XYZ file of C-alpha atoms in Angstrom:
653
model
C 82.782 89.223 95.755
C 86.164 87.842 96.766
C 86.554 84.103 95.903
C 87.730 83.714 100.368
C 84.089 84.341 100.885
C 82.779 81.760 99.072
C 81.231 78.454 100.883
C 82.822 76.053 97.647
C 86.153 76.302 98.275
C 87.583 72.474 98.558
C 90.515 71.284 101.054
C 92.593 68.467 101.180
C 92.589 66.420 104.542
C 96.346 67.955 106.417
C 96.610 65.340 108.407
C 97.071 63.145 105.129
C 100.490 65.561 104.575
C 103.973 64.283 105.218
C 106.815 65.993 104.786
C 109.809 64.556 103.065
C 113.268 65.088 102.829
C 116.594 63.394 101.035
C 120.057 63.394 102.233
C 121.305 66.917 101.722
C 117.608 68.103 103.221
C 115.228 69.347 100.088
C 111.956 69.292 101.545
C 109.062 68.126 100.066
C 105.338 67.053 100.668
C 103.873 64.178 100.070
C 99.699 63.546 100.532
C 99.248 59.717 101.330
C 96.578 57.453 100.977
C 94.127 56.883 103.563
C 95.262 53.517 104.219
C 98.968 54.957 104.504
C 98.184 57.637 107.229
C 96.910 54.638 109.673
C 100.724 53.455 109.228
C 102.681 56.686 109.455
C 101.367 59.014 112.142
C 101.995 62.551 111.900
C 105.021 63.765 113.185
C 104.511 66.971 115.766
C 107.028 69.383 113.267
C 105.102 68.437 110.111
C 101.971 69.900 112.412
C 104.009 72.810 112.910
C 105.181 73.320 109.614
C 101.852 72.821 107.637
C 100.823 76.028 109.824
C 103.878 77.976 108.684
C 104.564 79.844 105.012
C 107.851 79.600 103.689
C 109.214 82.462 101.398
C 105.426 83.047 99.994
C 105.029 86.630 99.493
C 105.091 87.306 94.827
C 102.053 86.480 93.157
C 104.528 85.430 89.908
C 106.014 82.344 91.828
C 102.165 80.035 91.690
C 101.249 81.152 88.628
C 104.870 80.808 86.486
C 104.847 77.139 87.919
C 101.321 76.163 86.978
C 101.583 77.390 83.701
C 104.419 75.515 83.021
C 102.985 72.565 84.073
C 99.754 73.384 81.834
C 102.171 73.504 78.766
C 104.313 70.800 79.071
C 101.041 68.391 79.316
C 102.059 67.494 83.084
C 98.776 66.351 84.786
C 98.905 68.166 88.230
C 97.571 66.099 91.206
C 94.278 66.352 92.106
C 95.559 67.682 95.728
C 97.816 69.755 94.171
C 95.566 71.446 92.299
C 92.974 71.562 95.875
C 95.190 73.315 97.629
C 96.858 75.867 95.077
C 93.246 76.356 94.293
C 92.980 77.109 98.141
C 95.830 79.219 98.659
C 94.627 82.049 95.492
C 91.398 82.180 96.632
C 93.036 83.411 100.479
C 95.262 86.075 99.132
C 92.385 87.981 96.601
C 91.766 91.451 97.979
C 88.194 92.580 98.331
C 88.226 94.572 95.400
C 88.500 90.966 93.943
C 91.920 91.506 92.163
C 95.496 89.988 93.188
C 98.232 92.723 94.268
C 102.160 92.082 93.163
C 102.780 90.167 96.511
C 100.285 89.080 99.150
C 99.765 92.610 101.083
C 100.674 94.792 97.987
C 97.013 96.359 96.384
C 95.466 94.529 93.622
C 97.236 95.206 89.744
C 96.634 93.946 86.301
C 99.846 91.877 86.533
C 98.783 89.731 89.183
C 95.018 89.692 88.453
C 95.220 88.252 85.368
C 97.880 85.449 85.972
C 95.578 84.750 88.700
C 92.688 84.372 87.397
C 94.034 81.925 84.129
C 95.740 80.053 86.878
C 92.532 79.436 88.271
C 90.768 78.443 84.878
C 93.028 76.156 84.459
C 92.780 74.728 87.454
C 90.939 94.835 84.361
C 91.904 94.261 80.586
C 95.070 91.854 79.468
C 96.657 94.237 77.192
C 97.971 96.507 79.781
C 99.786 93.729 81.773
C 103.490 94.335 82.539
C 105.778 92.181 80.610
C 106.672 89.448 82.271
C 102.865 88.369 82.831
C 102.445 89.185 78.323
C 105.111 86.949 78.345
C 103.568 83.966 80.216
C 99.989 84.426 78.383
C 101.409 84.828 74.866
C 103.259 81.339 75.349
C 99.928 79.907 76.717
C 98.147 81.498 73.754
C 95.995 84.109 74.802
C 98.433 87.214 73.919
C 100.120 87.834 70.528
C 103.968 88.062 70.486
C 104.212 90.945 68.515
C 102.575 92.660 71.721
C 105.888 91.728 73.350
C 108.988 93.665 73.940
C 111.941 92.022 72.722
C 114.614 90.268 75.190
C 116.975 92.856 76.430
C 120.695 90.940 75.153
C 122.420 92.769 78.147
C 121.627 91.692 81.604
C 124.305 90.909 84.596
C 121.991 90.521 87.712
C 122.021 86.722 88.357
C 118.041 86.656 89.145
C 117.189 88.410 85.971
C 119.588 86.881 84.048
C 118.712 83.202 84.420
C 114.967 84.577 83.622
C 115.391 85.756 80.242
C 118.004 83.005 79.236
C 115.002 80.817 78.684
C 112.684 83.522 77.751
C 115.240 84.494 74.972
C 114.462 81.208 73.664
C 111.018 80.893 74.034
C 111.050 84.503 72.595
C 112.701 84.336 69.414
C 110.905 81.005 68.542
C 107.673 82.266 69.198
C 106.606 79.093 71.319
C 102.948 78.786 71.831
C 100.962 75.726 72.914
C 97.867 74.862 71.052
C 94.664 76.663 71.026
C 91.735 74.315 72.846
C 88.774 75.311 74.143
C 89.784 76.250 77.470
C 92.004 78.789 75.810
C 89.649 80.323 73.731
C 87.742 80.332 76.272
C 89.803 82.716 78.287
C 91.391 84.655 75.346
C 87.067 86.441 75.242
C 86.922 86.277 79.247
C 90.272 88.332 79.837
C 89.793 91.348 77.332
C 87.134 93.906 77.197
C 86.975 93.362 72.880
C 87.323 90.490 70.494
C 90.970 88.837 70.710
C 90.962 89.473 66.599
C 90.293 92.856 66.871
C 93.205 93.869 69.440
C 96.615 95.649 68.176
C 98.694 93.618 70.113
C 101.775 95.612 68.363
C 100.097 99.437 69.675
C 100.662 97.845 73.205
C 104.491 97.133 73.200
C 105.343 99.917 75.603
C 101.831 100.819 77.253
C 101.091 99.366 80.658
C 98.664 100.610 83.346
C 100.073 103.410 84.834
C 99.846 102.430 88.561
C 101.207 99.310 87.916
C 104.903 100.206 86.414
C 107.132 100.950 88.947
C 109.715 102.685 86.496
C 109.093 104.520 83.161
C 109.961 103.505 80.112
C 112.348 105.810 78.673
C 113.614 106.059 75.025
C 116.759 104.450 75.107
C 115.170 101.152 75.832
C 112.250 102.072 73.573
C 114.361 103.151 70.683
C 116.594 99.882 71.371
C 113.269 97.654 71.197
C 112.401 98.989 67.981
C 115.950 98.430 66.676
C 115.750 94.544 67.673
C 112.077 94.093 66.567
C 113.588 95.589 62.981
C 116.537 93.368 63.670
C 114.424 90.142 63.903
C 111.666 91.184 61.234
C 113.594 91.933 58.588
C 117.620 91.581 58.895
C 118.440 88.842 60.681
C 119.884 85.714 59.024
C 118.236 82.582 59.509
C 121.690 81.039 60.533
C 122.693 83.551 63.124
C 119.057 82.809 64.675
C 120.334 78.710 64.497
C 123.099 79.511 66.135
C 121.970 81.680 68.850
C 119.159 79.028 69.874
C 122.003 76.400 70.137
C 124.278 78.799 72.177
C 121.039 79.513 74.540
C 120.600 76.045 74.790
C 123.769 75.131 75.931
C 123.477 77.385 78.541
C 120.250 76.315 79.856
C 121.228 72.663 80.124
C 124.408 74.015 81.865
C 122.500 75.816 84.335
C 119.954 72.370 84.614
C 123.151 70.643 85.591
C 125.061 72.802 87.357
C 121.583 72.624 90.044
C 120.315 69.395 89.182
C 118.222 70.504 87.452
C 116.060 73.011 90.410
C 117.010 75.871 88.306
C 118.529 79.356 91.067
C 114.941 80.053 91.712
C 111.316 79.240 91.026
C 111.215 82.124 87.881
C 113.258 80.595 86.206
C 112.963 77.392 86.815
C 109.125 77.424 85.681
C 110.815 78.710 82.352
C 113.646 76.301 81.925
C 111.330 73.949 81.879
C 108.784 75.214 79.129
C 111.992 76.482 76.883
C 113.183 72.512 77.098
C 109.967 71.387 76.554
C 109.931 73.030 73.584
C 113.532 72.924 72.185
C 114.060 69.065 72.977
C 111.440 65.776 72.801
C 108.274 66.661 75.082
C 109.280 63.593 76.750
C 112.557 63.911 76.546
C 114.980 63.051 79.904
C 115.640 66.630 80.097
C 111.665 67.391 80.641
C 111.167 64.371 83.086
C 113.887 65.266 84.973
C 112.334 68.744 85.756
C 108.855 67.722 86.277
C 110.608 65.609 89.320
C 111.865 68.987 90.265
C 109.116 70.852 90.360
C 107.288 69.354 94.614
C 110.064 70.906 96.460
C 109.265 74.653 95.380
C 105.509 73.806 96.458
C 104.859 74.151 100.108
C 101.692 73.459 102.337
C 100.308 75.706 104.903
C 97.036 76.296 106.650
C 96.400 78.427 103.696
C 96.852 76.229 100.842
C 99.514 75.563 98.553
C 101.653 78.178 97.216
C 105.088 78.389 95.557
C 108.376 79.711 97.579
C 110.752 82.035 96.647
C 113.353 79.203 95.887
C 113.375 75.514 96.708
C 113.875 76.349 100.769
C 116.147 78.343 103.117
C 117.535 75.866 104.838
C 120.774 76.695 104.601
C 120.013 80.176 105.869
C 117.451 78.920 108.386
C 120.262 76.634 110.021
C 122.822 79.031 110.383
C 120.269 81.519 111.776
C 119.583 78.781 114.272
C 123.064 78.328 115.704
C 123.851 81.990 116.126
C 120.958 81.922 118.056
C 121.261 78.984 120.280
C 124.954 80.356 120.507
C 123.355 84.103 121.068
C 121.263 82.487 124.180
C 124.010 80.547 125.947
C 122.679 77.058 125.108
C 125.827 75.892 123.374
C 126.957 73.908 125.943
C 123.663 72.616 127.430
C 123.204 69.446 126.762
C 119.315 69.777 126.065
C 121.158 71.396 122.378
C 124.080 69.450 121.769
C 122.241 67.337 119.705
C 120.341 69.795 117.284
C 124.165 71.966 117.238
C 125.967 68.219 116.221
C 122.818 67.983 113.265
C 123.328 71.548 112.001
C 126.818 70.972 111.980
C 126.500 68.151 110.073
C 123.908 70.010 107.593
C 126.202 73.019 106.898
C 129.268 70.109 106.271
C 127.547 68.181 103.379
C 125.523 71.732 102.489
C 128.922 73.400 101.535
C 130.269 73.535 97.926
C 133.957 71.928 97.485
C 134.141 72.907 94.080
C 133.368 75.539 91.102
C 130.389 75.233 88.794
C 131.223 74.118 85.416
C 130.025 77.413 83.811
C 132.354 80.004 82.120
C 130.310 83.085 83.289
C 129.910 81.947 86.977
C 130.761 83.318 90.122
C 133.816 81.432 91.879
C 131.725 79.407 94.520
C 134.274 76.733 96.202
C 134.220 77.057 100.424
C 131.193 78.820 100.444
C 127.910 77.898 100.952
C 124.008 78.645 99.129
C 120.764 79.612 100.069
C 118.658 76.815 100.194
C 120.600 73.194 99.568
C 123.390 72.205 97.658
C 121.849 71.349 94.536
C 120.756 74.668 94.542
C 123.706 75.214 92.863
C 124.618 79.334 93.787
C 127.061 80.448 96.704
C 125.319 83.717 97.844
C 127.681 85.715 99.987
C 125.882 86.495 103.104
C 125.028 82.678 102.611
C 128.774 81.957 102.673
C 129.690 84.288 105.770
C 126.813 83.438 108.068
C 127.664 79.667 107.367
C 131.588 80.437 107.885
C 130.519 82.076 111.480
C 128.795 79.262 112.110
C 131.121 76.291 111.476
C 133.750 79.000 113.433
C 131.591 79.195 116.708
C 130.511 74.931 116.454
C 134.351 74.050 115.774
C 136.380 76.817 117.550
C 134.078 77.799 120.311
C 131.659 75.083 120.836
C 133.884 72.276 120.679
C 132.291 69.923 117.556
C 134.647 67.868 115.892
C 136.450 69.606 112.976
C 134.703 68.102 110.035
C 134.812 70.970 108.085
C 138.752 71.135 107.344
C 140.715 74.456 107.829
C 141.612 73.932 103.754
C 137.825 74.037 103.544
C 137.863 77.562 105.735
C 139.838 78.817 103.758
C 138.452 78.507 100.622
C 135.440 79.985 101.790
C 137.517 83.156 102.864
C 139.126 83.487 99.439
C 135.534 83.095 97.703
C 134.224 85.860 99.915
C 137.763 87.960 99.268
C 137.025 87.621 95.555
C 133.100 88.633 95.793
C 134.269 92.449 97.055
C 133.358 95.051 94.584
C 134.667 98.020 92.956
C 132.698 100.334 95.513
C 134.197 98.328 98.448
C 130.564 96.955 99.096
C 129.589 93.285 98.232
C 126.822 91.695 96.403
C 124.447 89.242 96.665
C 125.428 86.337 94.069
C 128.369 87.348 92.811
C 131.040 90.816 92.058
C 129.556 93.048 90.051
C 130.374 93.250 86.465
C 128.521 95.784 84.994
C 127.683 99.834 85.283
C 124.452 100.590 86.517
C 123.882 102.696 83.292
C 122.225 99.253 82.076
C 119.559 99.898 84.213
C 118.026 102.704 80.950
C 117.261 99.016 79.500
C 115.531 97.687 82.591
C 112.732 95.804 80.889
C 111.243 94.504 83.960
C 108.392 97.598 85.007
C 107.172 96.320 88.181
C 111.223 95.771 89.800
C 113.926 98.045 90.221
C 117.615 97.617 90.542
C 117.351 94.426 88.563
C 119.694 94.528 85.938
C 123.581 94.326 87.522
C 124.288 93.134 91.081
C 124.863 96.119 93.502
C 126.119 96.378 96.622
C 124.014 95.794 100.126
C 124.605 96.530 103.567
C 123.531 93.132 104.856
C 125.548 91.553 102.739
C 128.745 93.516 103.106
C 128.449 93.392 107.641
C 127.888 89.587 107.113
C 130.943 89.088 105.580
C 133.006 91.476 107.590
C 131.636 89.918 110.611
C 132.862 86.666 109.424
C 135.717 88.020 108.304
C 137.149 89.379 111.211
C 135.908 85.810 113.527
C 138.253 84.018 111.259
C 141.041 86.107 111.809
C 140.460 85.799 115.043
C 141.431 82.207 114.875
C 142.664 81.678 112.285
C 145.574 84.766 112.485
C 148.172 83.559 109.918
C 146.196 82.604 106.560
C 145.998 86.306 104.159
C 146.038 88.781 106.871
C 147.110 91.489 104.672
C 144.100 90.300 102.312
C 141.866 90.119 104.843
C 142.721 93.423 106.608
C 142.351 95.210 103.525
C 139.287 93.465 102.702
C 137.068 94.722 105.651
C 138.916 97.936 105.500
C 137.575 99.130 102.485
C 134.247 97.183 103.230
C 133.742 99.519 106.469
C 134.682 102.563 104.270
C 131.591 101.246 102.199
C 128.962 101.349 105.231
C 130.076 104.701 105.931
C 130.058 105.739 102.561
C 126.084 104.927 101.616
C 124.580 106.098 105.446
C 121.326 107.620 104.898
C 121.198 111.645 105.242
C 118.820 110.808 108.409
C 121.690 108.283 109.969
C 120.415 105.459 108.622
C 121.054 102.801 106.459
C 118.433 101.367 103.251
C 118.129 97.206 103.704
C 117.382 95.471 100.461
C 116.285 92.157 101.817
C 114.623 93.055 104.757
C 111.947 96.264 105.918
C 113.581 98.049 105.178
C 115.914 100.482 107.529
C 115.408 98.818 110.349
C 116.836 95.571 108.801
C 119.832 97.641 107.023
C 120.420 100.050 110.476
C 121.261 96.814 112.513
C 123.222 94.941 109.808
C 125.194 98.204 109.550
C 126.103 98.479 112.715
C 126.753 95.049 113.208
C 129.258 95.267 110.241
C 130.716 98.144 111.944
C 130.938 96.972 115.976
C 133.116 93.964 113.981
C 135.727 96.522 112.450
C 135.962 98.363 115.935
C 133.072 101.003 115.488
C 131.254 101.832 118.555
C 128.935 104.843 120.254
C 131.751 105.895 122.464
C 134.254 106.033 118.665
C 132.211 106.330 115.458
C 130.000 109.292 114.769
C 128.545 107.224 111.894
C 127.347 104.672 114.780
C 125.800 107.489 116.739
C 123.861 108.576 113.920
C 122.858 104.966 113.503
C 121.744 104.774 116.578
C 120.192 108.354 117.097
C 117.596 107.168 113.925
C 116.953 103.706 115.925
C 115.849 105.847 118.985
C 114.013 108.420 117.185
C 111.720 105.729 115.670
C 111.366 103.715 119.097
C 107.336 103.578 119.579
C 105.595 104.289 123.441
C 105.272 100.431 124.051
C 109.427 99.755 123.609
C 108.743 98.263 120.378
C 109.557 99.097 116.551
C 107.538 98.528 113.617
C 108.340 99.660 110.033
C 105.866 99.090 107.206
C 107.014 96.997 103.713
C 106.259 100.893 101.892
C 109.204 102.300 103.257
C 111.300 100.246 100.780
C 109.151 101.332 97.953
C 109.490 104.896 98.934
C 113.096 105.000 100.030
C 111.884 106.651 103.356
C 111.085 105.349 106.971
C 106.566 104.634 107.009
C 106.241 103.695 110.354
C 104.085 100.928 110.975
C 100.612 101.508 113.019
C 101.990 98.568 115.526
C 104.867 97.177 116.935
C 106.579 94.242 114.902
C 108.469 91.875 117.035
C 110.882 90.939 114.479
C 111.727 94.309 113.892
C 111.926 95.325 117.612
C 114.268 92.517 117.268
C 116.604 94.027 115.005
C 116.406 97.509 116.792
C 117.860 95.971 120.061
C 119.938 93.930 118.211
C 121.612 97.336 116.233
C 121.856 98.882 119.305
C 123.732 96.804 121.309
C 125.837 95.837 118.683
C 126.983 100.018 118.908
C 127.149 99.383 122.467
C 124.802 102.113 123.408
C 125.059 102.689 126.883
C 121.373 103.157 128.094
C 120.382 100.116 128.477
C 117.047 100.946 129.646
C 116.014 101.576 125.599
C 116.789 98.292 124.993
C 115.279 96.394 128.063
C 111.954 97.945 126.531
C 112.249 96.632 123.413
C 113.273 93.356 124.957
C 110.191 93.713 127.217
C 108.064 94.055 124.406
C 109.426 90.618 122.743
C 108.774 88.933 126.204
C 105.149 89.875 126.070
C 104.432 88.804 122.648
C 105.859 85.125 123.539
C 103.208 82.329 123.984
C 103.649 80.237 126.705
C 105.020 76.842 124.727
C 107.939 79.634 123.792
C 107.360 80.534 120.352
C 105.678 84.063 119.241
C 102.856 84.610 116.550
C 103.422 86.223 113.056
C 102.769 89.293 112.238
C 103.302 91.227 109.284
C 105.438 90.184 106.576
C 109.875 90.724 107.145
C 111.557 90.520 103.538
C 111.916 92.512 100.514
C 113.437 92.153 96.888
C 113.772 94.857 93.964
C 112.449 97.196 96.528
C 108.572 96.255 95.278
C 107.431 92.216 96.493
C 107.598 91.961 99.591
C 108.823 87.810 100.907
C 107.850 86.311 104.675
C 110.670 84.485 106.335
C 108.304 83.228 109.123
C 111.670 81.645 111.533
C 112.452 85.495 111.669
C 110.005 85.729 115.116
C 112.073 82.981 116.536
C 115.922 83.826 114.881
C 115.978 87.538 116.138
C 114.325 87.354 118.941
C 116.094 84.724 120.886
C 119.008 86.415 119.818
C 118.341 89.613 120.771
C 117.111 88.033 124.560
C 120.044 86.320 124.638
C 122.267 88.755 123.454
C 121.293 91.155 126.271
C 122.144 88.672 129.046
C 125.533 87.120 128.291
C 127.079 90.075 125.775
C 125.610 93.487 126.056
C 125.237 93.772 130.219
C 128.667 92.217 131.235
C 130.345 94.906 128.184
C 128.692 97.762 129.513
C 129.807 96.748 133.271
C 133.408 96.136 131.996
C 133.478 99.310 130.628
C 131.997 101.030 133.366
C 134.512 99.371 135.752
C 137.270 99.968 133.080
C 136.300 104.166 133.461
């Protein structure tokens, strides 16, 4: 019976939670005593946020945090444990298992991880490698059944995970056995622990959970690495490698104020530092202090987000939404925009990271907060657009100087890939053939940085807006970069006219961004066959009720999978794409907007519907503010830009 049916699940008092923030808008929840609650009333925003998820979805985020805290002897506060347990139970599937993400079918990877996590607050032998790394470190799996840590990874999110894991694997770090772990050894396997030949499972994974089949090259590389490790490697090389890896871990920690890039590598960094340093070292303490910003409380319990928030990303889209709604000069919204302006000011990077292998970041913006430490191309692009709108078009003080805007442009130009597109965190540094060494088993396309239509279009739009307001700064470089990026968008269009989206679901998301990017470059329905094909794709997917709906399985299957129900967010995406393309029949967009209006509540918001985000083609992630951002932008653009533009076109004819 699923745990959600149990009457014994405890919960905390939601009225005692308060959302704290610091000077750079890092968020973390704090649980007050009953006396403190009387002295500090709960705000409207806190009550509202307690009902929202934040970047939740993947099953390996919260479990990693729980394992890391357990391994490093951190006493989990009872209110955390209560709400973490409630969240895990809430997302158990009807068959008793858990999925790779909250809307996914049950698999061994997630089920074993969640089961062990619940005991800390199918058979595990065929769990994928990421589960095995944790199980081995927590002394529930033998290291001989774990694949060697890959030696050549170029995509940032995989690279920063395998960096600390390589230290743990190389030193076979394990937490000491205790009564609980001995019990778990009996509970999670279908035969006695000491009788299992773990090495025989080195390349065996439950077939329904392997998203990418192992190939001979990776198998040979793993066996060669194992032979080197067991029989050849001199101790001095091992010690030298340990020192090098520990130094890179230190750089990552210090460049991110011990936040690290995201939840997964944050947990592994904490564990690696715990084993490499003294258990009560300053580094371990600082890591423990930075756990809380990753945890989010809502009506389902406490979960770990994909990062320490999405503050910059959400703020940028909020600015764009208010502007497109025609409210930029409305006195009611000037203070809101002023606060957003100041936040984007303090969140911009004004230096490069102290790291020999990091992408230039000066002038760019991160995804969440400044102490995340990493630039993202589309976050930098949307940040540049937002500042230009605020300072050049809405009349706010120029607190972000021209030099800092130019820094952002220079950094964006440095991020363009050889195929003329733009990736996420950095310029592509290696060949796609490295995917043959992909060890993750559950993720596609995670070994190198790729170009994406979404990121490419965001950069095109930002560069074009900058060019409009600052025509004399690097005009030749900007024009050349935009022309090349437009060529990339043409080259990656699918045969059916769509574009594959890698960060949202899926073809609807990618097509919206591609049409917006092409429109910024002067390619519209009237002038471009590619744009007409993109519009035709969207027209064919419009549902009878006027909306659009696409399931997350599109990302995994790489073909459009229709949702049984129109989705507000995806309807807004489709309408925005059509309007950007200047599709001439406004009744199509009007039908979509009417659905958005019908779904709006009396208080102005929209209810959360199906999941909106994706990464690595297999793992969904929630963006709860998208239903506000894109709906407002679609409604506003129709009245303030699209209809007037169509009228002007007709008059010109």
